[in-house]
Coordinates of C-alpha atoms in Angstrom, one line a residue:
M1 CA 103.7 130.4 74.9
E2 CA 101.4 131.7 77.7
T3 CA 98.3 131.1 75.5
M4 CA 99.4 127.5 74.9
I5 CA 99.9 126.9 78.6
H6 CA 96.6 128.5 79.4
S7 CA 94.8 126.2 77.0
R8 CA 96.4 123.2 78.6
I9 CA 96.1 123.9 82.3
G10 CA 93.4 126.6 82.6
F11 CA 93.5 130.2 83.8
D12 CA 93.4 129.6 87.6
R13 CA 96.2 127.1 87.5
L14 CA 98.2 129.4 85.2
Q15 CA 97.9 132.3 87.7
A16 CA 98.9 130.1 90.6
L17 CA 101.9 128.8 88.6
K18 CA 103.1 132.4 88.0
Q19 CA 102.9 133.2 91.7
R20 CA 104.9 130.1 92.6
L21 CA 107.6 130.8 90.0
E22 CA 107.9 134.4 91.2
K23 CA 108.6 133.2 94.8
R24 CA 110.9 130.4 93.9
E25 CA 114.6 130.6 93.1
T26 CA 114.7 127.1 91.8
C27 CA 112.2 124.2 91.4
T28 CA 112.4 120.5 90.5
F29 CA 110.7 118.9 87.5
M30 CA 108.5 117.0 90.0
E31 CA 107.4 120.2 91.7
Y32 CA 106.6 121.8 88.3
A33 CA 104.6 118.8 87.2
A34 CA 102.6 119.1 90.5
W35 CA 102.0 122.8 89.9
I36 CA 100.5 122.3 86.4
G37 CA 98.4 119.3 87.6
R38 CA 100.2 116.6 85.6
S39 CA 99.8 113.8 88.0
S40 CA 100.7 111.1 85.5
I41 CA 104.2 112.7 85.1
I42 CA 104.7 112.6 88.9
G43 CA 103.8 108.9 88.8
S44 CA 106.2 108.3 85.9
M45 CA 109.0 110.1 87.7
M46 CA 108.6 108.0 90.8
E47 CA 108.6 104.9 88.8
G48 CA 111.8 106.1 87.3
G49 CA 113.3 106.4 90.8
I50 CA 113.1 110.2 91.4
N51 CA 113.3 111.0 95.1
P52 CA 110.0 112.7 96.1
C53 CA 111.8 114.8 98.8
L54 CA 113.9 116.7 96.3
R55 CA 112.8 120.3 96.3
G56 CA 113.8 123.7 95.0
S57 CA 114.6 126.8 97.1
L58 CA 112.8 130.1 97.9
R59 CA 113.8 133.3 96.2
G60 CA 116.2 135.3 98.4
N61 CA 116.8 132.3 100.8
T62 CA 120.4 131.4 100.0
A63 CA 121.2 129.7 103.2
T64 CA 120.3 126.2 101.9
N65 CA 120.5 127.0 98.2
G66 CA 117.8 124.3 97.6
A67 CA 119.8 121.5 99.1
C68 CA 117.8 118.9 101.0
N69 CA 119.3 117.6 104.3
K70 CA 120.6 114.0 104.2
E71 CA 118.0 112.7 106.6
L72 CA 115.2 113.9 104.4
L73 CA 116.7 112.4 101.3
D74 CA 117.1 109.1 103.1
I75 CA 113.5 109.2 104.2
G76 CA 112.5 110.0 100.6
T77 CA 114.4 106.9 99.4
E78 CA 112.6 104.8 102.0
A79 CA 109.2 106.3 101.0
L80 CA 109.9 105.6 97.3
K81 CA 110.7 101.9 98.0
K82 CA 107.5 101.5 100.0
F83 CA 105.5 103.4 97.4
L84 CA 106.7 101.2 94.5
L85 CA 106.3 98.0 96.4
A86 CA 103.0 98.2 98.2
V87 CA 101.2 101.5 97.5
P88 CA 98.9 102.2 94.5
L89 CA 100.6 104.7 92.2
S90 CA 97.6 107.0 92.2
L91 CA 97.8 107.2 96.1
S92 CA 101.6 107.8 96.2
T93 CA 101.1 110.4 93.4
H94 CA 98.5 112.2 95.5
V95 CA 100.9 112.2 98.5
V96 CA 103.7 113.9 96.5
Q97 CA 101.3 116.4 95.0
R98 CA 100.0 117.4 98.4
V99 CA 103.5 117.7 99.8
V100 CA 104.5 120.0 96.9
D101 CA 101.3 122.1 97.6
M102 CA 102.1 122.3 101.3
R103 CA 105.7 123.6 100.8
V104 CA 105.8 127.2 102.0
L105 CA 106.3 129.9 99.3
E106 CA 107.8 132.7 101.4
P107 CA 109.9 133.1 104.5
V108 CA 108.0 133.1 107.9
Q109 CA 108.8 135.0 111.1
R110 CA 109.1 132.0 113.4
S111 CA 110.0 128.9 111.4
V112 CA 109.7 126.3 114.1
C113 CA 108.4 122.8 113.5
A114 CA 105.3 122.2 115.6
I115 CA 106.2 118.5 116.1
C116 CA 110.0 118.4 116.9
D117 CA 110.0 122.0 118.1
K118 CA 113.3 122.7 116.2
E119 CA 114.2 125.8 114.2
S120 CA 113.8 125.0 110.5
S121 CA 114.7 126.7 107.3
P122 CA 111.7 128.0 105.3
D123 CA 112.9 125.6 102.5
D124 CA 112.2 122.7 104.9
L125 CA 108.8 123.7 106.1
L126 CA 105.3 122.6 105.2
C127 CA 102.0 124.3 105.9
Y128 CA 99.0 122.0 106.1
G129 CA 96.6 124.8 105.2
T130 CA 92.9 125.0 106.1
P131 CA 91.6 124.5 108.7
C132 CA 94.5 124.4 111.1
F133 CA 97.5 126.0 109.1
H134 CA 100.0 124.2 111.3
L135 CA 103.7 124.5 110.3
F136 CA 106.0 121.5 110.5
C137 CA 109.2 120.3 108.9
E138 CA 109.0 118.0 105.9
T139 CA 111.1 115.4 107.7
C140 CA 108.5 115.0 110.5
F141 CA 105.7 114.9 108.0
W142 CA 107.2 112.0 106.1
K143 CA 108.1 110.1 109.3
D144 CA 104.5 110.4 110.5
L145 CA 103.1 109.3 107.1
L146 CA 105.3 106.3 106.8
A147 CA 104.5 105.2 110.3
R148 CA 100.7 105.0 109.7
I149 CA 100.1 104.7 105.9
F150 CA 99.6 100.9 106.1
L151 CA 97.6 100.9 109.3
P152 CA 94.0 99.4 108.9
S153 CA 92.6 102.6 110.5
T154 CA 94.1 104.8 107.8
T155 CA 91.5 106.1 105.4
K156 CA 92.6 109.6 104.1
V157 CA 96.4 109.3 103.8
V158 CA 97.5 112.9 103.9
I159 CA 96.5 114.5 107.3
C160 CA 97.9 117.1 109.6
P161 CA 100.5 115.3 111.7
V162 CA 100.0 117.9 114.5
C163 CA 96.3 117.7 115.1
S164 CA 95.6 114.4 113.1
I165 CA 92.7 115.9 111.2
Q166 CA 91.2 113.1 109.2
E167 CA 87.9 112.5 107.5
S168 CA 85.6 110.0 109.3
P169 CA 85.8 106.6 107.6
S170 CA 83.4 106.2 104.8
C171 CA 80.5 103.9 105.2
S172 CA 81.5 100.4 104.1
M173 CA 79.7 97.1 103.8
T174 CA 82.3 95.7 106.3
R175 CA 80.4 97.6 108.9
S176 CA 77.1 95.9 108.3
D177 CA 75.9 92.5 109.4
P178 CA 78.5 89.9 108.5
Q179 CA 76.0 87.7 106.6
T180 CA 74.6 90.7 104.7
C181 CA 78.1 91.9 103.9
C182 CA 79.1 88.5 102.6
K183 CA 76.0 88.2 100.4
E184 CA 76.4 91.8 99.0
S185 CA 80.1 91.2 98.2
L186 CA 79.3 87.8 96.5
D187 CA 76.6 89.5 94.4
L188 CA 79.0 92.1 93.2
Y189 CA 81.6 89.4 92.5
L190 CA 79.1 87.4 90.4
S191 CA 78.2 90.5 88.5
L192 CA 81.7 90.7 87.1
P193 CA 82.4 89.4 83.6
S194 CA 83.3 85.7 83.4
G195 CA 82.7 84.6 79.8
S196 CA 85.0 85.6 77.0
K197 CA 82.4 87.9 75.4
D198 CA 81.8 89.7 78.7
I199 CA 85.5 90.2 79.2
Q200 CA 86.0 91.7 75.7
T201 CA 83.1 94.1 76.5
A202 CA 84.8 95.1 79.8
K203 CA 88.1 95.8 78.1
K204 CA 86.4 98.0 75.5
G205 CA 84.8 100.1 78.3
K206 CA 88.2 100.9 79.9
G207 CA 89.4 104.3 78.6
K208 CA 92.6 106.2 79.1
I209 CA 93.0 107.6 82.6
R210 CA 92.9 111.4 82.7
D211 CA 95.2 113.5 84.8
D212 CA 92.4 114.9 87.0
T213 CA 91.5 111.3 88.1
Y214 CA 95.1 109.9 88.2
A215 CA 95.7 110.9 91.9
S216 CA 93.6 109.3 94.7
E217 CA 93.5 110.7 98.2
S218 CA 92.3 107.5 100.0
W219 CA 93.1 103.8 100.0
S220 CA 89.5 102.9 99.1
I221 CA 89.6 104.9 95.8
A222 CA 93.3 104.1 95.0
V223 CA 93.1 100.3 95.1
A224 CA 90.0 100.0 92.9
P225 CA 91.7 100.0 89.5
S226 CA 94.2 97.3 90.5
L227 CA 91.6 94.7 91.7
G228 CA 90.6 93.4 88.3
Y229 CA 87.5 93.7 86.2
T230 CA 86.8 90.0 85.7
Q231 CA 86.0 87.2 88.2
A232 CA 89.2 85.3 87.4
V233 CA 91.5 88.3 87.8
R234 CA 89.7 89.5 91.0
R235 CA 90.1 86.0 92.5
D236 CA 93.8 85.9 91.8
K237 CA 94.3 89.4 93.1
F238 CA 92.4 88.6 96.2
F239 CA 94.6 85.6 97.2
T240 CA 97.8 87.5 96.3
H241 CA 96.9 90.4 98.6
V242 CA 95.8 88.1 101.4
E243 CA 99.2 86.3 101.2
R244 CA 101.0 89.6 101.2
G245 CA 99.0 90.9 104.2
S246 CA 97.9 93.9 102.2
F247 CA 94.9 95.0 104.4
H248 CA 93.6 97.8 102.2
F249 CA 93.7 95.8 99.0
V250 CA 91.8 92.9 100.8
K251 CA 89.3 95.4 102.0
G252 CA 89.0 96.8 98.5
C253 CA 88.2 93.4 97.1
I254 CA 85.5 92.9 99.8
D255 CA 83.9 96.3 99.2
R256 CA 83.9 95.8 95.4
G257 CA 82.9 92.2 95.3
I258 CA 84.5 88.8 96.1
D259 CA 83.4 85.4 97.3
L260 CA 84.9 85.3 100.8
N261 CA 84.9 81.5 100.9
L262 CA 86.8 81.0 97.7
R263 CA 89.5 78.3 97.9
N264 CA 92.8 78.0 96.2
E265 CA 94.3 74.8 94.8
Y266 CA 95.1 73.6 98.3
G267 CA 91.6 74.2 99.4
Q268 CA 92.6 77.1 101.6
T269 CA 90.3 80.1 102.1
A270 CA 91.5 83.7 102.6
L271 CA 90.6 83.2 106.3
F272 CA 92.8 80.1 106.5
I273 CA 95.8 81.8 104.9
S274 CA 95.5 84.8 107.2
A275 CA 95.2 82.6 110.3
W276 CA 98.2 80.6 109.2
Y277 CA 100.4 83.7 108.4
G278 CA 99.3 85.5 111.6
Y279 CA 97.5 88.5 110.0
L280 CA 95.3 89.5 112.9
E281 CA 93.7 92.6 111.3
I282 CA 92.8 90.7 108.1
V283 CA 91.3 87.8 110.1
Q284 CA 89.2 90.3 112.0
L285 CA 88.2 92.0 108.7
L286 CA 87.2 88.7 107.1
L287 CA 85.2 87.5 110.1
Q288 CA 83.4 90.9 110.3
S289 CA 82.6 90.6 106.6
G290 CA 81.1 87.1 106.9
A291 CA 83.8 84.7 106.1
D292 CA 83.0 81.1 107.2
P293 CA 85.6 79.9 109.8
S294 CA 84.6 76.3 109.5
V295 CA 85.7 75.8 105.9
A296 CA 88.6 73.4 106.0
C297 CA 91.4 72.9 103.4
N298 CA 91.8 69.9 101.2
A299 CA 93.3 67.8 104.0
G300 CA 90.5 68.8 106.5
I301 CA 92.6 71.3 108.4
T302 CA 90.6 74.3 109.8
P303 CA 91.8 77.9 110.4
W304 CA 91.6 77.3 114.1
Q305 CA 93.9 74.3 113.9
V306 CA 96.6 76.2 111.9
A307 CA 96.4 79.2 114.2
K308 CA 96.8 76.9 117.2
R309 CA 99.8 75.1 115.6
C310 CA 101.5 78.4 114.8
N311 CA 100.8 79.9 118.3
H312 CA 98.8 82.8 117.0
Q313 CA 96.9 83.1 120.3
Q314 CA 94.7 86.1 119.4
I315 CA 93.6 84.6 116.2
R316 CA 93.0 81.3 117.9
D317 CA 90.7 83.0 120.4
L318 CA 88.8 84.7 117.6
L319 CA 88.2 81.3 116.0
A320 CA 87.5 79.5 119.3
E321 CA 84.0 78.4 118.3
C322 CA 85.3 76.8 115.1
S323 CA 85.4 73.0 114.8
C324 CA 88.8 71.2 115.0
G325 CA 88.6 69.6 111.5
S326 CA 89.1 66.1 110.4
F327 CA 92.9 66.1 110.0
T328 CA 94.5 64.2 113.0
F329 CA 97.5 62.5 111.5
H330 CA 99.9 65.1 113.1
E331 CA 98.6 63.9 116.5
E332 CA 99.6 60.3 116.0
V333 CA 102.9 58.8 117.1
F334 CA 104.8 57.0 114.3
P335 CA 108.0 54.9 114.7
K336 CA 111.2 56.5 113.4
P337 CA 113.3 54.6 110.9
L338 CA 116.1 52.6 112.6
S339 CA 118.6 53.8 110.1
F340 CA 119.0 56.0 107.0
E341 CA 120.8 55.0 103.8
L342 CA 122.2 58.0 101.9
L343 CA 123.5 57.5 98.3
T344 CA 125.1 60.5 96.5
L345 CA 124.1 60.5 92.8
I346 CA 126.3 63.3 91.5
D347 CA 129.4 64.3 93.4
T348 CA 129.5 67.8 94.9
T349 CA 132.9 68.4 93.2
V350 CA 131.5 67.9 89.7
D351 CA 130.9 70.9 87.5
H352 CA 127.2 70.2 86.8
P353 CA 124.0 71.9 88.0
G354 CA 122.9 68.7 89.6
A355 CA 126.1 68.4 91.8
G356 CA 125.2 67.1 95.2
S357 CA 122.0 65.2 94.1
F358 CA 121.2 62.2 96.4
F359 CA 118.5 59.9 97.7
I360 CA 117.8 58.5 101.1
D361 CA 116.2 55.1 101.5
R362 CA 113.8 54.6 104.4
A363 CA 113.6 58.4 104.9
I364 CA 110.2 57.7 106.6
D365 CA 108.8 54.6 108.3
N366 CA 106.5 52.5 106.0
T367 CA 103.6 53.2 108.4
V368 CA 104.0 56.9 107.6
A369 CA 104.1 56.1 103.9
D370 CA 100.8 54.2 104.3
K371 CA 99.3 57.2 106.1
L372 CA 100.4 59.5 103.3
V373 CA 98.6 57.1 100.8
E374 CA 95.5 57.3 103.1
L375 CA 95.7 61.1 103.0
W376 CA 96.0 61.1 99.2
Q377 CA 92.8 59.1 99.0
M378 CA 91.1 61.9 100.9
L379 CA 92.3 64.7 98.6
P380 CA 90.3 66.0 95.6
V381 CA 91.8 65.2 92.3
V382 CA 92.8 67.9 89.7
E383 CA 92.9 66.3 86.3
S384 CA 94.3 68.4 83.5
L385 CA 92.6 67.4 80.2
T386 CA 94.6 69.8 78.1
K387 CA 98.1 69.2 79.5
K388 CA 100.1 66.7 77.4
A389 CA 103.6 65.3 77.5
M390 CA 104.9 63.9 74.3
G391 CA 101.4 63.3 73.1
K392 CA 100.4 61.3 76.2
P393 CA 98.4 62.2 79.3
C394 CA 100.3 63.4 82.3
S395 CA 100.0 62.4 85.9
V396 CA 96.9 63.2 88.0
R397 CA 97.6 65.8 90.7
S398 CA 96.3 66.4 94.2
Y399 CA 97.4 69.3 96.3
F400 CA 98.4 69.1 100.0
C401 CA 99.7 71.9 102.1
D402 CA 101.4 70.7 105.3
S403 CA 100.6 73.8 107.2
L404 CA 100.7 71.9 110.5
G405 CA 104.3 70.7 109.8
W406 CA 103.6 67.0 110.0
I407 CA 105.4 65.5 107.1
S408 CA 107.8 68.5 106.8
N409 CA 109.2 67.8 110.2
L410 CA 109.7 64.1 109.5
L411 CA 111.5 64.8 106.2
A412 CA 113.6 67.5 107.8
D413 CA 114.6 65.1 110.6
A414 CA 115.8 62.6 107.9
L415 CA 117.7 65.2 106.1
N416 CA 119.3 66.6 109.2
Q417 CA 120.5 63.2 110.3
T418 CA 122.1 62.4 106.9
L419 CA 123.5 65.8 105.8
E420 CA 126.2 67.3 108.0
D421 CA 126.4 71.1 108.7
K422 CA 123.4 71.9 106.6
E423 CA 120.4 74.1 107.4
I424 CA 117.3 72.4 106.3
C425 CA 113.8 73.8 105.6
V426 CA 111.1 71.7 104.0
F427 CA 108.5 73.8 102.3
P428 CA 104.8 73.1 103.2
H429 CA 103.2 73.2 99.7
M430 CA 103.3 69.7 98.2
R431 CA 101.7 67.9 95.2
Y432 CA 100.8 64.3 94.9
L433 CA 101.5 62.9 91.5
C434 CA 99.8 59.7 90.5
Y435 CA 100.6 57.8 87.3
R436 CA 97.6 55.5 86.7
D437 CA 98.3 54.5 83.0
K438 CA 101.2 52.7 81.3
G439 CA 103.4 54.7 79.0
I440 CA 103.2 58.0 80.8
C441 CA 106.4 59.9 80.9
L442 CA 107.7 63.4 81.8
A443 CA 109.7 65.4 79.2
R444 CA 113.1 66.7 80.1
H445 CA 113.0 70.0 82.1
V446 CA 114.4 71.9 85.0
D447 CA 112.4 73.1 88.1
L448 CA 111.9 76.6 89.4
N449 CA 112.5 77.7 93.0
R450 CA 109.8 78.9 95.4
Q451 CA 109.4 81.4 98.2
H452 CA 108.6 80.0 101.6
P453 CA 105.1 81.3 102.6
C454 CA 106.1 82.1 106.2
Q455 CA 109.8 82.7 106.1
N456 CA 112.2 84.8 104.0
I457 CA 113.7 81.7 102.3
R458 CA 113.8 80.5 98.8
S459 CA 114.0 76.8 97.9
T460 CA 117.2 75.3 96.5
H461 CA 116.2 71.6 95.8
S462 CA 113.3 69.6 94.5
F463 CA 112.3 66.5 96.4
L464 CA 110.4 63.4 95.3
L465 CA 109.1 61.1 98.1
Y466 CA 108.0 57.7 96.5
L467 CA 105.1 55.9 98.2
F468 CA 105.0 52.7 96.1
D469 CA 107.6 50.4 94.6
C470 CA 107.9 50.2 90.8
D471 CA 110.2 47.4 89.7
E472 CA 110.0 48.3 86.1
G473 CA 109.6 51.8 84.5
G474 CA 108.8 55.1 86.1
E475 CA 112.5 56.0 86.9
T476 CA 113.6 59.6 87.4
T477 CA 116.6 60.2 85.2
L478 CA 119.1 63.0 85.9
L479 CA 120.5 64.3 82.6
Q480 CA 123.8 65.9 81.4
D481 CA 121.8 68.8 79.9
L482 CA 118.6 69.7 78.2
S483 CA 119.7 68.8 74.6
R484 CA 117.9 66.3 72.5
D485 CA 120.7 63.7 73.1
E486 CA 119.3 63.2 76.6
I487 CA 122.6 61.9 78.0
A488 CA 121.6 60.1 81.3
L489 CA 123.9 60.5 84.3
T490 CA 121.9 58.3 86.6
S491 CA 118.4 56.9 87.1
V492 CA 116.5 56.4 90.3
K493 CA 113.8 53.7 90.7
P494 CA 110.6 54.5 92.7
R495 CA 110.9 52.7 96.0
K496 CA 108.5 53.1 98.9
S497 CA 109.8 55.7 101.5
R498 CA 112.7 56.7 99.2
L499 CA 113.4 60.5 99.2
L500 CA 115.2 61.8 96.1
C501 CA 116.6 65.4 96.3
F502 CA 118.3 67.3 93.5
P503 CA 119.0 71.0 92.8
H504 CA 116.3 72.8 90.9
A505 CA 118.7 73.5 88.0
C506 CA 119.4 69.9 87.4
P507 CA 118.0 68.7 84.1
H508 CA 115.8 65.6 84.5
K509 CA 113.0 63.6 83.0
G510 CA 110.5 60.9 84.0
E511 CA 110.8 57.6 82.2
E512 CA 107.7 55.8 80.8
T513 CA 105.6 54.0 83.5
V514 CA 105.2 50.2 83.4
D515 CA 104.4 49.0 86.9
L516 CA 101.4 50.8 88.3
P517 CA 100.5 52.9 90.1
K518 CA 103.4 55.2 90.5
L519 CA 102.6 57.5 93.3
L520 CA 104.9 60.2 94.8
I521 CA 104.9 63.5 96.6
R522 CA 106.7 66.4 94.9
G523 CA 107.9 69.4 96.9
E524 CA 110.7 71.9 97.6
V525 CA 113.4 72.1 100.2
S526 CA 116.1 74.6 101.1
I527 CA 119.5 73.0 101.8
V528 CA 122.2 75.5 102.5

């Protein structure tokens, strides 16, 4: 047995394992995996929900009998949640491995934590090791680590919480001239595979991760494998991490190659999204790395405008020299409708997923509808040549994000005045759908809900805001179910300034177009 273990983990690790087992009364499986250097097993155990603060007991120390205090276990639960949600597995694995290595192996004369200055059991103590050899309780260590692990200044994650010994930050392209950094990052990004043959070659080059490289001690190393090895994946990962405010992942993309001025379907750059969401550290990082603050979204809104609208004063000051952009509709004063006409389509008492569906006539003034048409004419068109519905081409789409709250506030006002005792939140991401040809229809389906980009709210209803009248064809039909029978409950004709709302789960379809064009805005709203 010893020969087999020797062949697997090596002589030095085998001798260290013997010493640890001699001094331990009990040990956990996670501790044993750390002692034999099986980082992949540690990661798998954390993914399985094992608390990283569980620990064995020292031989001869029967006071605690290996039981962890409740506070430490609660901290371990919190750490596990954060690790699984926002920390690369290789980094969290390294943290656990270092904690296990720091656990003292024998009783000490004065077991006092150097941080909280409280007497601690040897089973609760950690020793940082060289060069300071400070003693501190495991509870204080985890509190310190969780307080700073996501800070932009954090490079090496496991440091001594007493003297804060940390390696100096490694040289990074974000420290060079912004224009140089931007060009270097772009060159690295363009060198990534983009064609199908290049992607297949990149996949073949990826081998199995060995245990000795499974754990990473710093953010810069840990994030690298999760950033993608092709241009398309890197682009998607970049925007995802920007939207989540994951500083170290965004920095990893910049260091390993990205086009800093890439735009999503709404024409928003990473700098725009960060300014909108209020991520000051990421805005600073992007500007230092050469991101262009003058790039506006599809509607002509600049990062400075959205930072001003959202009262992000520090970000606004950083972008002070940026132009205001061409979007000015939100500054105009429009007349409000004199009255709203609400019609319930499916009664709220009916046992149907579309219960409570309704439409509001004159939800906005016709001058606002005309301005929305004017805005649509400014937006780039996204035509899908491959997407078909029942063998016929679909609508032509244009994407508009109401980050300044112009149309969202107008629609919310109409909904608040017609729906009693309801909390309304109109989501900013909207799509223009234009039907330019006769005979276009939309097959039966249900919609999915969405997460609000700036609030912890999920949408409940879809809305359609019609911008033109269609006397014949183009109706939106609410169905009994998604069966082939397509039993219609009601149909709604497109009427200028009409707002149709129905629950996401309501089956519906679009009838064939006859009168043209059929133009509407599609979006989501929360009505609770």
